[in-house]
Tab-separated table of C-alpha atoms (C1' of nucleotides) in Angstrom:
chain	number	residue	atom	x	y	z
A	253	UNK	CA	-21.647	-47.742	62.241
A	254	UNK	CA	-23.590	-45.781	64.766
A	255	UNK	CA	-27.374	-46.483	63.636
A	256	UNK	CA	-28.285	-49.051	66.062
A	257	UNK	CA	-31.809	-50.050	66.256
A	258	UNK	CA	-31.884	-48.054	69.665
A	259	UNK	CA	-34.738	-48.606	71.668
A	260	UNK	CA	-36.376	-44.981	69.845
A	261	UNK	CA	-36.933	-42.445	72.546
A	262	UNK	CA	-39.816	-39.942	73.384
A	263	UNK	CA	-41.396	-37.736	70.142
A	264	UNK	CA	-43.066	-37.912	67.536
A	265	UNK	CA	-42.011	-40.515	65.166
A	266	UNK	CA	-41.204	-39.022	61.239
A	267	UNK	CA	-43.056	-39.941	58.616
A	268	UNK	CA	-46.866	-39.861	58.494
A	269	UNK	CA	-48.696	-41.064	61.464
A	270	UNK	CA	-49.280	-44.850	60.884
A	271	UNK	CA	-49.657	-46.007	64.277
A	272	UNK	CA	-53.683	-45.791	65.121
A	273	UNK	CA	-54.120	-48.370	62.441
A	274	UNK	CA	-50.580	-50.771	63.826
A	275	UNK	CA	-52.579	-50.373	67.123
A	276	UNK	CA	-56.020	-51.346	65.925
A	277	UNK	CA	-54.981	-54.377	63.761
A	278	UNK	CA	-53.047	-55.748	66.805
A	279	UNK	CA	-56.076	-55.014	69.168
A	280	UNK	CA	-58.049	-57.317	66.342
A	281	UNK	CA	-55.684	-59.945	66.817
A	282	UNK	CA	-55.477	-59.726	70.324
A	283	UNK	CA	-59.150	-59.472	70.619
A	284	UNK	CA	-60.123	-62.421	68.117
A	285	UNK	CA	-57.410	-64.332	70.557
A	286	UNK	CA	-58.193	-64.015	73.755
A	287	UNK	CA	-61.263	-61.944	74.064
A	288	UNK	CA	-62.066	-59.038	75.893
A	289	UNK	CA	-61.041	-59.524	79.448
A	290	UNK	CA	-57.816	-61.886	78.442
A	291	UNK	CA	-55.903	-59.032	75.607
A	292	UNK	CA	-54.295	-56.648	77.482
A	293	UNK	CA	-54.039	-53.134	76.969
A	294	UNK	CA	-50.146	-53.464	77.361
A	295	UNK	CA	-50.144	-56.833	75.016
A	296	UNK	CA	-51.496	-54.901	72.441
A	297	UNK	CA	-48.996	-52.026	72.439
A	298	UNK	CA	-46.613	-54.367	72.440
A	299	UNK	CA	-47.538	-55.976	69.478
A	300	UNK	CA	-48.109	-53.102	67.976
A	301	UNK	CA	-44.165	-51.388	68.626
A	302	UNK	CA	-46.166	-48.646	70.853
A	303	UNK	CA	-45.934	-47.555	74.121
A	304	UNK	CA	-49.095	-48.535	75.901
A	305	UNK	CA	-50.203	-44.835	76.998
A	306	UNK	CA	-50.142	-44.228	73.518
A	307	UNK	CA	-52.970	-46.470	72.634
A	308	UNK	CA	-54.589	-44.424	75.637
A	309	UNK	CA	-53.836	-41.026	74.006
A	310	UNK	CA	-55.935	-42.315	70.653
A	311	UNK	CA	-58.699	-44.040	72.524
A	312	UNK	CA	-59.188	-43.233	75.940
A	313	UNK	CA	-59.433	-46.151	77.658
A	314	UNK	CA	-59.311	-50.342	77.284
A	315	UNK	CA	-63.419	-49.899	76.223
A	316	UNK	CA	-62.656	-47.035	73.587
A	317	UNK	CA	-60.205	-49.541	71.695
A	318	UNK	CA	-62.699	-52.683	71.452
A	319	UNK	CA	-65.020	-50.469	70.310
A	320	UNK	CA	-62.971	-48.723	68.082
A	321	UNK	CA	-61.634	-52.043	66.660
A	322	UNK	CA	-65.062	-53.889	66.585
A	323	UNK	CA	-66.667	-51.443	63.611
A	324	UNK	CA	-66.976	-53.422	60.957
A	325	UNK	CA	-67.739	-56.863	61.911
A	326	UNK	CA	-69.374	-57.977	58.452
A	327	UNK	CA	-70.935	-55.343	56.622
A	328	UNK	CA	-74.439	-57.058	56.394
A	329	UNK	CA	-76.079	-54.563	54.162
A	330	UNK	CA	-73.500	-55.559	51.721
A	331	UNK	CA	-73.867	-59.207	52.700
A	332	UNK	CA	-77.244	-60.031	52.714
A	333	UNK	CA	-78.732	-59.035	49.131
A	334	UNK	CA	-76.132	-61.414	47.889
A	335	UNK	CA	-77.378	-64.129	49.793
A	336	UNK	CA	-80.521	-63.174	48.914
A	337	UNK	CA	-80.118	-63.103	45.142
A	338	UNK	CA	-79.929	-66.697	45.327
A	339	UNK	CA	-82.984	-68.829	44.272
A	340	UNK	CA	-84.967	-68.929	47.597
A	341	UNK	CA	-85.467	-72.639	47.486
A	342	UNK	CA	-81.569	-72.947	47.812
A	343	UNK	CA	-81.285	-70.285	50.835
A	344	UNK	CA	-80.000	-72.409	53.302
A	345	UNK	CA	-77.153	-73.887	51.064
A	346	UNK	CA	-76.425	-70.441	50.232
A	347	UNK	CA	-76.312	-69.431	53.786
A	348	UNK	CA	-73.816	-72.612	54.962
A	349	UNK	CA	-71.290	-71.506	52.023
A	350	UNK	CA	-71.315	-67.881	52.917
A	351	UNK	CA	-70.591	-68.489	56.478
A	352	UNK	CA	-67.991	-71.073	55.652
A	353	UNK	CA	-66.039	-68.536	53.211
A	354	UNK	CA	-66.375	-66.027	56.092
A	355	UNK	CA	-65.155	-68.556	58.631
A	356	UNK	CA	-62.379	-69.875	56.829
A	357	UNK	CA	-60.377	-66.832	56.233
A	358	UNK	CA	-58.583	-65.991	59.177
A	359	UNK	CA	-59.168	-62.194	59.105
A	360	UNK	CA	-62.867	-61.631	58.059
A	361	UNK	CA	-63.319	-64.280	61.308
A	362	UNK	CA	-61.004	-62.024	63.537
A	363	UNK	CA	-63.504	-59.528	64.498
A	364	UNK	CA	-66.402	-61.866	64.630
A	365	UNK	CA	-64.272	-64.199	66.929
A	366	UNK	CA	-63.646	-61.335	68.748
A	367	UNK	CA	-66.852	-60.255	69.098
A	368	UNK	CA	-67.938	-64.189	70.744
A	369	UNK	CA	-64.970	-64.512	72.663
A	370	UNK	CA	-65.939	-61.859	74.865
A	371	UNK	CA	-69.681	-62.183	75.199
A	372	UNK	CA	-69.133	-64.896	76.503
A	373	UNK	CA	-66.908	-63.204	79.507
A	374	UNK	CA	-67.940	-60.066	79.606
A	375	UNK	CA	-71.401	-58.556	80.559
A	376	UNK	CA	-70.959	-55.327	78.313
A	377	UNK	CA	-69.130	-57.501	75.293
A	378	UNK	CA	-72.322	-59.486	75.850
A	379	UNK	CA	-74.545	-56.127	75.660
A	380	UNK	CA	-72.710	-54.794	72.613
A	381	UNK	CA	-73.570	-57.908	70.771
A	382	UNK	CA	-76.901	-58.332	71.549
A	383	UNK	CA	-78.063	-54.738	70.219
A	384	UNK	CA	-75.326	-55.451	66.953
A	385	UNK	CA	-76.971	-58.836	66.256
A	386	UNK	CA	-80.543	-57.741	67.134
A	387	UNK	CA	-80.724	-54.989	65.232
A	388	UNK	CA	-78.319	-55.290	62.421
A	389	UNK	CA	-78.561	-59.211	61.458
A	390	UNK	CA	-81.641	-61.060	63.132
A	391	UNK	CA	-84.182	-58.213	62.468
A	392	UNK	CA	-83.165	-57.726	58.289
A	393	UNK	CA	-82.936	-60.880	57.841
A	394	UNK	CA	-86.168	-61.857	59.064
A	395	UNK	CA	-87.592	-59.404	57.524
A	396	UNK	CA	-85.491	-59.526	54.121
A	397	UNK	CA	-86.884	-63.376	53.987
A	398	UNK	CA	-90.349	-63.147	55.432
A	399	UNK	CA	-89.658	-65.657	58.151
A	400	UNK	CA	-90.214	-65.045	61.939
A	401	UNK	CA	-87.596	-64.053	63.969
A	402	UNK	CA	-86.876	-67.896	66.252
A	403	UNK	CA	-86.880	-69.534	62.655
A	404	UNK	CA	-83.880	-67.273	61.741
A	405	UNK	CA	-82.320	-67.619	65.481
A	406	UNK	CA	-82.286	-70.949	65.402
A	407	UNK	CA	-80.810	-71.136	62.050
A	408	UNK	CA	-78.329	-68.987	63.356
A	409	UNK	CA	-77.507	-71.013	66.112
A	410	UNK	CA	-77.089	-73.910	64.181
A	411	UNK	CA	-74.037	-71.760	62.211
A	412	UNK	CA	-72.826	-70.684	64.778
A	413	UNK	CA	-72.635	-73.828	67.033
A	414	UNK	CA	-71.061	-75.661	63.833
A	415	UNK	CA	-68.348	-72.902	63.769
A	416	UNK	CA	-67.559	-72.861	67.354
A	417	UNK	CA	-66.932	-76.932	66.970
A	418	UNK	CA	-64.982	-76.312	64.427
A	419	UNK	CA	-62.948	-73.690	64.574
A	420	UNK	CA	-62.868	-72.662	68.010
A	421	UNK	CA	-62.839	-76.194	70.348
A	422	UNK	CA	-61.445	-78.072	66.974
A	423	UNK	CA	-63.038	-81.444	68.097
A	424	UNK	CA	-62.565	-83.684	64.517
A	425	UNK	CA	-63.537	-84.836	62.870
A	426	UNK	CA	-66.374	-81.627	61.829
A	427	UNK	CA	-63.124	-79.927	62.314
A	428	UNK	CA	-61.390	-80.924	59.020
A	429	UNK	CA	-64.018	-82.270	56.949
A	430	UNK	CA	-64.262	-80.232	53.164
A	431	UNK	CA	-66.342	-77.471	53.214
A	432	UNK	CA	-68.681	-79.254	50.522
A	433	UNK	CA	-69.606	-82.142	52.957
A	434	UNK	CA	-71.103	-79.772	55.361
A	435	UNK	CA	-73.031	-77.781	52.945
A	436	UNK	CA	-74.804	-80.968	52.042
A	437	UNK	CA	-75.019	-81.613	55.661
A	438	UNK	CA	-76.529	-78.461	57.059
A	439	UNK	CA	-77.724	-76.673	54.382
A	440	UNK	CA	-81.258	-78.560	54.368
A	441	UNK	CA	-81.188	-77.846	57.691
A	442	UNK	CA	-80.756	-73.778	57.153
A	443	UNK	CA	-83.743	-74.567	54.952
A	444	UNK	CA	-85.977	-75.761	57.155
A	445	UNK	CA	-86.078	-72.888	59.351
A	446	UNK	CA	-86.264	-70.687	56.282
A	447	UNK	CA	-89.091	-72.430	54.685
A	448	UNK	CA	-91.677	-71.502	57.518
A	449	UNK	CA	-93.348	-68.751	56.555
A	450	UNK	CA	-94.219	-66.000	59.089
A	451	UNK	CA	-97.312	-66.410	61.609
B	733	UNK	CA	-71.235	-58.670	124.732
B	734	UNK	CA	-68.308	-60.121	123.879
B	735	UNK	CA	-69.149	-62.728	121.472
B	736	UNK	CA	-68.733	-60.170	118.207
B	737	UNK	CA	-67.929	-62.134	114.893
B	738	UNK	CA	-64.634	-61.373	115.416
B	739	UNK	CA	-62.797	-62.255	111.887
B	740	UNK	CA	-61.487	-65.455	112.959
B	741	UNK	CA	-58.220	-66.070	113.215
B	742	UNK	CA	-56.011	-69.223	111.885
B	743	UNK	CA	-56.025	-72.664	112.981
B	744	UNK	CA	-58.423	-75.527	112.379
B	745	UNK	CA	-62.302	-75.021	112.672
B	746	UNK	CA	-63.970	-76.454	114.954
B	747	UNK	CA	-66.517	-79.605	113.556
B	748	UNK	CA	-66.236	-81.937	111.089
B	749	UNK	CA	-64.105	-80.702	107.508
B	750	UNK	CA	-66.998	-78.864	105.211
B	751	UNK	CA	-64.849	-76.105	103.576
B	752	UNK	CA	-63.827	-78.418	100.781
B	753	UNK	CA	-66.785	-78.503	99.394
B	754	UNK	CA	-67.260	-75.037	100.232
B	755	UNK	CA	-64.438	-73.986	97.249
B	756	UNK	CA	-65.481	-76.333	94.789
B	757	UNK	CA	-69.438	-74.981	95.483
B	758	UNK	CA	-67.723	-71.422	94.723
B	759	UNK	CA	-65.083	-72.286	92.349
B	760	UNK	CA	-67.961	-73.997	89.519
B	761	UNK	CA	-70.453	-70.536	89.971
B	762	UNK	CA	-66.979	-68.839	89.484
B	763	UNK	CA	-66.059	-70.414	86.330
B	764	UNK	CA	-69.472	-70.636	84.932
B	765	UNK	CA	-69.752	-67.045	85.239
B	766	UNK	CA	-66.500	-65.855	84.126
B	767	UNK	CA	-64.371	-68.441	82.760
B	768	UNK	CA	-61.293	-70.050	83.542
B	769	UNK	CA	-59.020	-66.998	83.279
B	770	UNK	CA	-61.730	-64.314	84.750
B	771	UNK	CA	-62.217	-66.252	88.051
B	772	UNK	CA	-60.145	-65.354	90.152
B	773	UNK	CA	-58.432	-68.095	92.719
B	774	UNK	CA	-59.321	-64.750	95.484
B	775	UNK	CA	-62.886	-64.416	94.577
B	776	UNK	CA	-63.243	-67.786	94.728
B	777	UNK	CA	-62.005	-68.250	98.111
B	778	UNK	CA	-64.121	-64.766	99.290
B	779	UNK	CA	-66.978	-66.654	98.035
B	780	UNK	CA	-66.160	-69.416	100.053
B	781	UNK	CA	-65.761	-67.368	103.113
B	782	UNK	CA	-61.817	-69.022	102.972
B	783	UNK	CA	-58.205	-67.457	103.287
B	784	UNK	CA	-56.658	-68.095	99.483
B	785	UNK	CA	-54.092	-70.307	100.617
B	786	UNK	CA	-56.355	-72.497	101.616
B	787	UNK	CA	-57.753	-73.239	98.281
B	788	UNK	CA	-53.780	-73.657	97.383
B	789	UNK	CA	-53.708	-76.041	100.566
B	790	UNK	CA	-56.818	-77.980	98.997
B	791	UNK	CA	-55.199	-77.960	94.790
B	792	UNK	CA	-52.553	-77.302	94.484
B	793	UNK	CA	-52.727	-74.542	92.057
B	794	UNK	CA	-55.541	-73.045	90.020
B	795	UNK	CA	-55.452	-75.630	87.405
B	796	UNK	CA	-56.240	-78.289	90.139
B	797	UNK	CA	-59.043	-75.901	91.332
B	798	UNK	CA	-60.520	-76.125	87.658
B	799	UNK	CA	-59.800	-80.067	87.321
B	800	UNK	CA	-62.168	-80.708	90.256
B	801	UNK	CA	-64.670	-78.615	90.357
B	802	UNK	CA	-65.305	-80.028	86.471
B	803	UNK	CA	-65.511	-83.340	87.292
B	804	UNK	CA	-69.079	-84.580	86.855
B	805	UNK	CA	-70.730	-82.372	83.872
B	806	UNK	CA	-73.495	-84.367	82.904
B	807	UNK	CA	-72.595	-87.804	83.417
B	808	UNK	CA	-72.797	-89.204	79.926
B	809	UNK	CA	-73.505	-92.433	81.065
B	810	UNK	CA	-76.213	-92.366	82.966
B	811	UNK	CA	-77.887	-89.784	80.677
B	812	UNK	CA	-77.283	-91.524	76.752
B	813	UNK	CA	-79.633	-94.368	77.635
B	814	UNK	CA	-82.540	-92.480	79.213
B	815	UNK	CA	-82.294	-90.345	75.375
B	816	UNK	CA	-81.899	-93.865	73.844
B	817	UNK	CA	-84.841	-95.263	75.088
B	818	UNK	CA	-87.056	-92.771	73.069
B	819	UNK	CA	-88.755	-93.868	69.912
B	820	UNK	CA	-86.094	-93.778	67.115
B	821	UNK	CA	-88.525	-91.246	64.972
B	822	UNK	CA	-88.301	-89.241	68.383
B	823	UNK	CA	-85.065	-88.590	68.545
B	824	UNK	CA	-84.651	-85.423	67.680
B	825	UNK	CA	-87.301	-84.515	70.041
B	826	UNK	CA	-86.038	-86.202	73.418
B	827	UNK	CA	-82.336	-84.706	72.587
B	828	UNK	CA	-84.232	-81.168	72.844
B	829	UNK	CA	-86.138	-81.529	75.819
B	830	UNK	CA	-83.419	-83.256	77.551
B	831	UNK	CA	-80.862	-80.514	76.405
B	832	UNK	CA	-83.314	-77.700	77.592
B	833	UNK	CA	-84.411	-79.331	80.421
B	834	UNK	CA	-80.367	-79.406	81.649
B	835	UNK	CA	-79.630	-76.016	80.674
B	836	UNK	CA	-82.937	-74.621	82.089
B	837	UNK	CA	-81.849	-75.432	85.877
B	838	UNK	CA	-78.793	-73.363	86.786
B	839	UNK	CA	-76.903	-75.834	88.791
B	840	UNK	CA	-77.005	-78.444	85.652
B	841	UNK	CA	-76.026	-75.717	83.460
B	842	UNK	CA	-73.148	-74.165	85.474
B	843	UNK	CA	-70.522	-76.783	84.551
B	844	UNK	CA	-70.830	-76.760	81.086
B	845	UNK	CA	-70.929	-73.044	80.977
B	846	UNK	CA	-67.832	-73.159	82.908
B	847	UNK	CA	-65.961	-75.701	80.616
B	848	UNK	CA	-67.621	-73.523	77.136
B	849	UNK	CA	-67.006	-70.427	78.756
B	850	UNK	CA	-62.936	-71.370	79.558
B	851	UNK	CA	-62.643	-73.096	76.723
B	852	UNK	CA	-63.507	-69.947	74.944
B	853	UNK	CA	-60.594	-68.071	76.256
B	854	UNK	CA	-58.197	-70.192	77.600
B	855	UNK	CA	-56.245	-73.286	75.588
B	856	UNK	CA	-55.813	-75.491	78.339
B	857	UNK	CA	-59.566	-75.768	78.825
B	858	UNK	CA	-60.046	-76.280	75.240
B	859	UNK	CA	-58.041	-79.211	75.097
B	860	UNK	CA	-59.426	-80.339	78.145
B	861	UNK	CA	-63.049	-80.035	76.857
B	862	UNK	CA	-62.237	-81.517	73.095
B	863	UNK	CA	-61.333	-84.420	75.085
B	864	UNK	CA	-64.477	-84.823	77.180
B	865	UNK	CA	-66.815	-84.102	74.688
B	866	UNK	CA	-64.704	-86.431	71.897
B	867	UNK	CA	-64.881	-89.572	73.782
B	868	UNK	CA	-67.311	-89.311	76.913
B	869	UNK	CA	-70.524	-87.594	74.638
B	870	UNK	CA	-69.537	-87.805	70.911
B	871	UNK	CA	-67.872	-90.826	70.141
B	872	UNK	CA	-70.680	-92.719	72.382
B	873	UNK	CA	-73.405	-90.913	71.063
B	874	UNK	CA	-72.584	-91.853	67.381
B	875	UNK	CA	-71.853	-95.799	68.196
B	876	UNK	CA	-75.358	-95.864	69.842
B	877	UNK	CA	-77.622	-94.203	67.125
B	878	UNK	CA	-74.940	-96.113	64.457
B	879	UNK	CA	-74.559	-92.308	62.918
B	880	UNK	CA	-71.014	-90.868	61.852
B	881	UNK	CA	-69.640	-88.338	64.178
B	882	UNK	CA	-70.265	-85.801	61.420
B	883	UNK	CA	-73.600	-86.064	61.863
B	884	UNK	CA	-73.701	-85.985	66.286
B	885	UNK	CA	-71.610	-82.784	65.880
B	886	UNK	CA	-73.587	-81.242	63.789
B	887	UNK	CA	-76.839	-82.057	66.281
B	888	UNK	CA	-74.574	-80.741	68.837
B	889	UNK	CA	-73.369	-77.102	67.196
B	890	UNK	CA	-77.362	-76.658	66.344
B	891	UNK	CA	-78.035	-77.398	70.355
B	892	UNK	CA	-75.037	-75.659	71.549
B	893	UNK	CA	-75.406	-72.700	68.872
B	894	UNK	CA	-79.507	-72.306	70.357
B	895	UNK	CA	-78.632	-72.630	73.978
B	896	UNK	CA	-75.379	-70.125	73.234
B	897	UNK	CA	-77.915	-67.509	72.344
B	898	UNK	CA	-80.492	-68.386	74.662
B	899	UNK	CA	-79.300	-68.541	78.197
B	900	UNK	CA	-75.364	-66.346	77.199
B	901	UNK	CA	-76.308	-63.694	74.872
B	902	UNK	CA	-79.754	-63.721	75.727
B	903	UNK	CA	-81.151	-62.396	72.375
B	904	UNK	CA	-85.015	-62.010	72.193
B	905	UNK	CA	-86.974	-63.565	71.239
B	906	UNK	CA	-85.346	-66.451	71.840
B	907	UNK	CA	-84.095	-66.234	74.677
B	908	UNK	CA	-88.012	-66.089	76.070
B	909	UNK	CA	-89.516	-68.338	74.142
B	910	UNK	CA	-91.411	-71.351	75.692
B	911	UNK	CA	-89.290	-74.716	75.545
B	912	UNK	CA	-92.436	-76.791	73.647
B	913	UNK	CA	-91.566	-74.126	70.518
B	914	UNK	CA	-88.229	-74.796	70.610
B	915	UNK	CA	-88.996	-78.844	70.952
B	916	UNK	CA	-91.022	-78.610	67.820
B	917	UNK	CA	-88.896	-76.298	66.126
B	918	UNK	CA	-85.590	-77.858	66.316
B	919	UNK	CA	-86.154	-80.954	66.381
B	920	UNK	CA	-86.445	-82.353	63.265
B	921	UNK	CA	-83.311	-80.874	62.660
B	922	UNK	CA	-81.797	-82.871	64.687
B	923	UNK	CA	-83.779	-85.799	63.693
B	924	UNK	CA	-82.640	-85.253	60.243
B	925	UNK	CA	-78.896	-85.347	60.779
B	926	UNK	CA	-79.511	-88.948	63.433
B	927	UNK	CA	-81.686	-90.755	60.380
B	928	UNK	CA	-78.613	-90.286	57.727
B	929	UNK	CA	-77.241	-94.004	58.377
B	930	UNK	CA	-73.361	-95.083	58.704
B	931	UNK	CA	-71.665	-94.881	55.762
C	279	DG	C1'	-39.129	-19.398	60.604
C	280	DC	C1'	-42.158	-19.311	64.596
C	281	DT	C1'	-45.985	-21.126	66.877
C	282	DT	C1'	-49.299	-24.293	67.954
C	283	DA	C1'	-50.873	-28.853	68.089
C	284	DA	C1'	-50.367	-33.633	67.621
C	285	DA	C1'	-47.666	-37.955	68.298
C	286	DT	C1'	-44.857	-40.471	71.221
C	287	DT	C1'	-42.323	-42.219	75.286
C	288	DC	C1'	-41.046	-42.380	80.353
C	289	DA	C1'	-41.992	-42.946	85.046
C	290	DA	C1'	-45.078	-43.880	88.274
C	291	DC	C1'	-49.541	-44.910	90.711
C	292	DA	C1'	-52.801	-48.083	92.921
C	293	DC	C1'	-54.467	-52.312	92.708
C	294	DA	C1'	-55.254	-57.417	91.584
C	295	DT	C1'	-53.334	-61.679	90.627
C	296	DG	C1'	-51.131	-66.613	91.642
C	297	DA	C1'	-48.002	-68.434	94.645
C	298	DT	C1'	-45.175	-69.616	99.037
C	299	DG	C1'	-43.633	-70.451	103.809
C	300	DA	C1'	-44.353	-70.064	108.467
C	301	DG	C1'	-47.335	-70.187	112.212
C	302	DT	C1'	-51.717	-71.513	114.895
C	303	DT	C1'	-55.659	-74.325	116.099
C	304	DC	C1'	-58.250	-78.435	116.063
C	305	DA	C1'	-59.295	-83.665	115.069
C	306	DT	C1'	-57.731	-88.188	115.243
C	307	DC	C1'	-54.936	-92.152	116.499
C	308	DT	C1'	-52.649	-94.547	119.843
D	932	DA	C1'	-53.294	-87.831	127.585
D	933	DG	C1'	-49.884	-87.073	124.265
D	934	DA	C1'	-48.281	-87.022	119.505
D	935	DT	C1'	-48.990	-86.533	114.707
D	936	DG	C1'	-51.016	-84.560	110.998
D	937	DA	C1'	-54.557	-82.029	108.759
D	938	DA	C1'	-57.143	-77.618	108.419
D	939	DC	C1'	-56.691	-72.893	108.448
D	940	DT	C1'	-54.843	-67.890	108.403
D	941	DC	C1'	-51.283	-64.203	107.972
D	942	DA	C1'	-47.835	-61.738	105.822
D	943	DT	C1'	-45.362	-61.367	101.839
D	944	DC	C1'	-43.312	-61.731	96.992
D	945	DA	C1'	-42.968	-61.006	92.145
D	946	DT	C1'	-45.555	-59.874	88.321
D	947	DG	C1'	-49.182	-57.878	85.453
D	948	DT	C1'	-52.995	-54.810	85.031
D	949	DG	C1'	-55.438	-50.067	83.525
D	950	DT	C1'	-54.583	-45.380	83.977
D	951	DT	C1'	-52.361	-40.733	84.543
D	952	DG	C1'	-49.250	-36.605	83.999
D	953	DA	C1'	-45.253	-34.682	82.458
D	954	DA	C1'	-41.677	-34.374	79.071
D	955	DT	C1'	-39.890	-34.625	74.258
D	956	DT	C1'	-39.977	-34.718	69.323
D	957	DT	C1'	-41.998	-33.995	64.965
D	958	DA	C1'	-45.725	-32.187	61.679
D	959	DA	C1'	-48.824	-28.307	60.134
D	960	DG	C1'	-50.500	-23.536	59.868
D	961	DC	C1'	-49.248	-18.880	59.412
DNA sequence: GCTTAAATTCAACACATGATGAGTTCATCT
DNA sequence: AGATGAACTCATCATGTGTTGAATTTAAGC
């Protein structure tokens, strides 16, 4: 009758160290959540069981951990052939599904949620995705599909604007309509900008 | 010699009441730059050249400082029947210029970056802006052009999505590009999802 | 089994935040 | 001219923030 849950005091914990990983998958959350400037150092050790200079001992400082739990936002070098197998006069319907399947499961959106969020507080959140979707999305895609770099902006825009209604503000009803009814809404729109061929 | 700008003590200023104004000036640059939860009720009133109490004096609380510097984003009203008066085959096109011509002078565009930017981060401001945007812009929007709100939100994620990357993130090249590209770019797309007709 | 290194917490710092209540100066109304 | 109220500042509170250094416990290497 003595083993209390007490409140665990100073040490090193037995067991193999599981922690870093408890700490990033809260700062996803937390990240995803709030953004940048709005998860706190301290939330996140809290939601993690962990004291918060611990999560300074792994990674420094506040910046170390987004950065640290930002690697990995998609994988596009995986991602893109297989939108790119598909026949190229169905691209854009291609494109709406994938993003949908993304957007629709709550943790392949985390980081990418994340990643918004906090550009659109913070100046160096903004920085770090500008060179991430510069380099690794915008510039293989246009060249993976032959189609100047505006075309696939704006195409991107249009995804990402239809997500952002949808499962960010939640205005209906775009916010609950089936997932087919937007394919056939916005894929011919994808299209469009893929169609162009480059100058 | 003695006339230094001493740093003013309390009481009333002298003239007519102008500091008002003053906060709410500061308060919408605030919030368009850094959100709801990033702009600080203290940097606001530094801005204003103001003791923070007296935006509490003015408020209420920081909530109230939000509620009235957001009054007035666009003015739906006045603005639907200028677009309306277009051509309907030219549409797509007026909804473009007039978008980028609103987001292309900083004054216009600091209120709705304020409401996006909070409504990013912060739930309150979400809900506040899913109500705006429902019945002042969408639900008027889609009675005039007879189109299912489907559609209008759609137009407005592609707008929102281009302007998102354009004047936040700034990504090249669109973020450069001259606004006639972007007119004759975009939209058709937007055309497109204003000629589907009610169901 | 001893030693070194890593994991973990505690206590504390310096600072920023939103809020409040009391006090002072001016404008306005009679 | 005097009274009332509005505009305005000061000092202060309680709380939350990122960060640091020291102390303790366990795991790994010899």
């Amino acid at each position: 009758m003595t083993g209390a849950v007490r409140s665990r005091g100073p040490g090193r914990r037995p067991g193999p160290t599981e922690t870093r990983e408890a700490i990033l998958a809260s700062a996803r959350e937390l990240f995803a959540e709030k953004g940048y400037d709005g998860a706190s150092l301290r939330a996140i050790a809290r939601e993690a069981g962990v004291d918060p200079a611990l999560v300074h001992h792994f990674f420094g400082n506040k910046e170390g951990v987004f950065i640290a739990a930002m690697r990995f936002p998609v994988d596009p070098g995986r991602l893109l052939p297989v939108i790119m197998a598909a026949p190229r006069e169905r691209l854009g319907e291609t494109m709406v599904r994938t993003f949908l399947e993304i957007w629709s499961d709550a943790d392949r959106r985390a980081p990418i949620l994340a990643m918004l969020r906090s550009a659109m507080t913070n100046e160096r959140a903004a920085a770090m995705m500008r060179e991430f979707v510069s380099s690794a999305l915008f510039a293989r895609a246009g060249a993976a599909a032959d189609v100047p770099l505006v075309n696939v902006q704006s195409a991107a825009g249009q995804l990402i604007g239809v997500m952002l209604l949808r499962y960010v503000i939640r205005v209906e009803p775009i916010a609950s309509v089936p997932e087919e009814e937007l394919v056939t809404l916005i894929g011919p729109s994808i299209q469009r900008y893929l169609d162009h061929s480059a100058p």
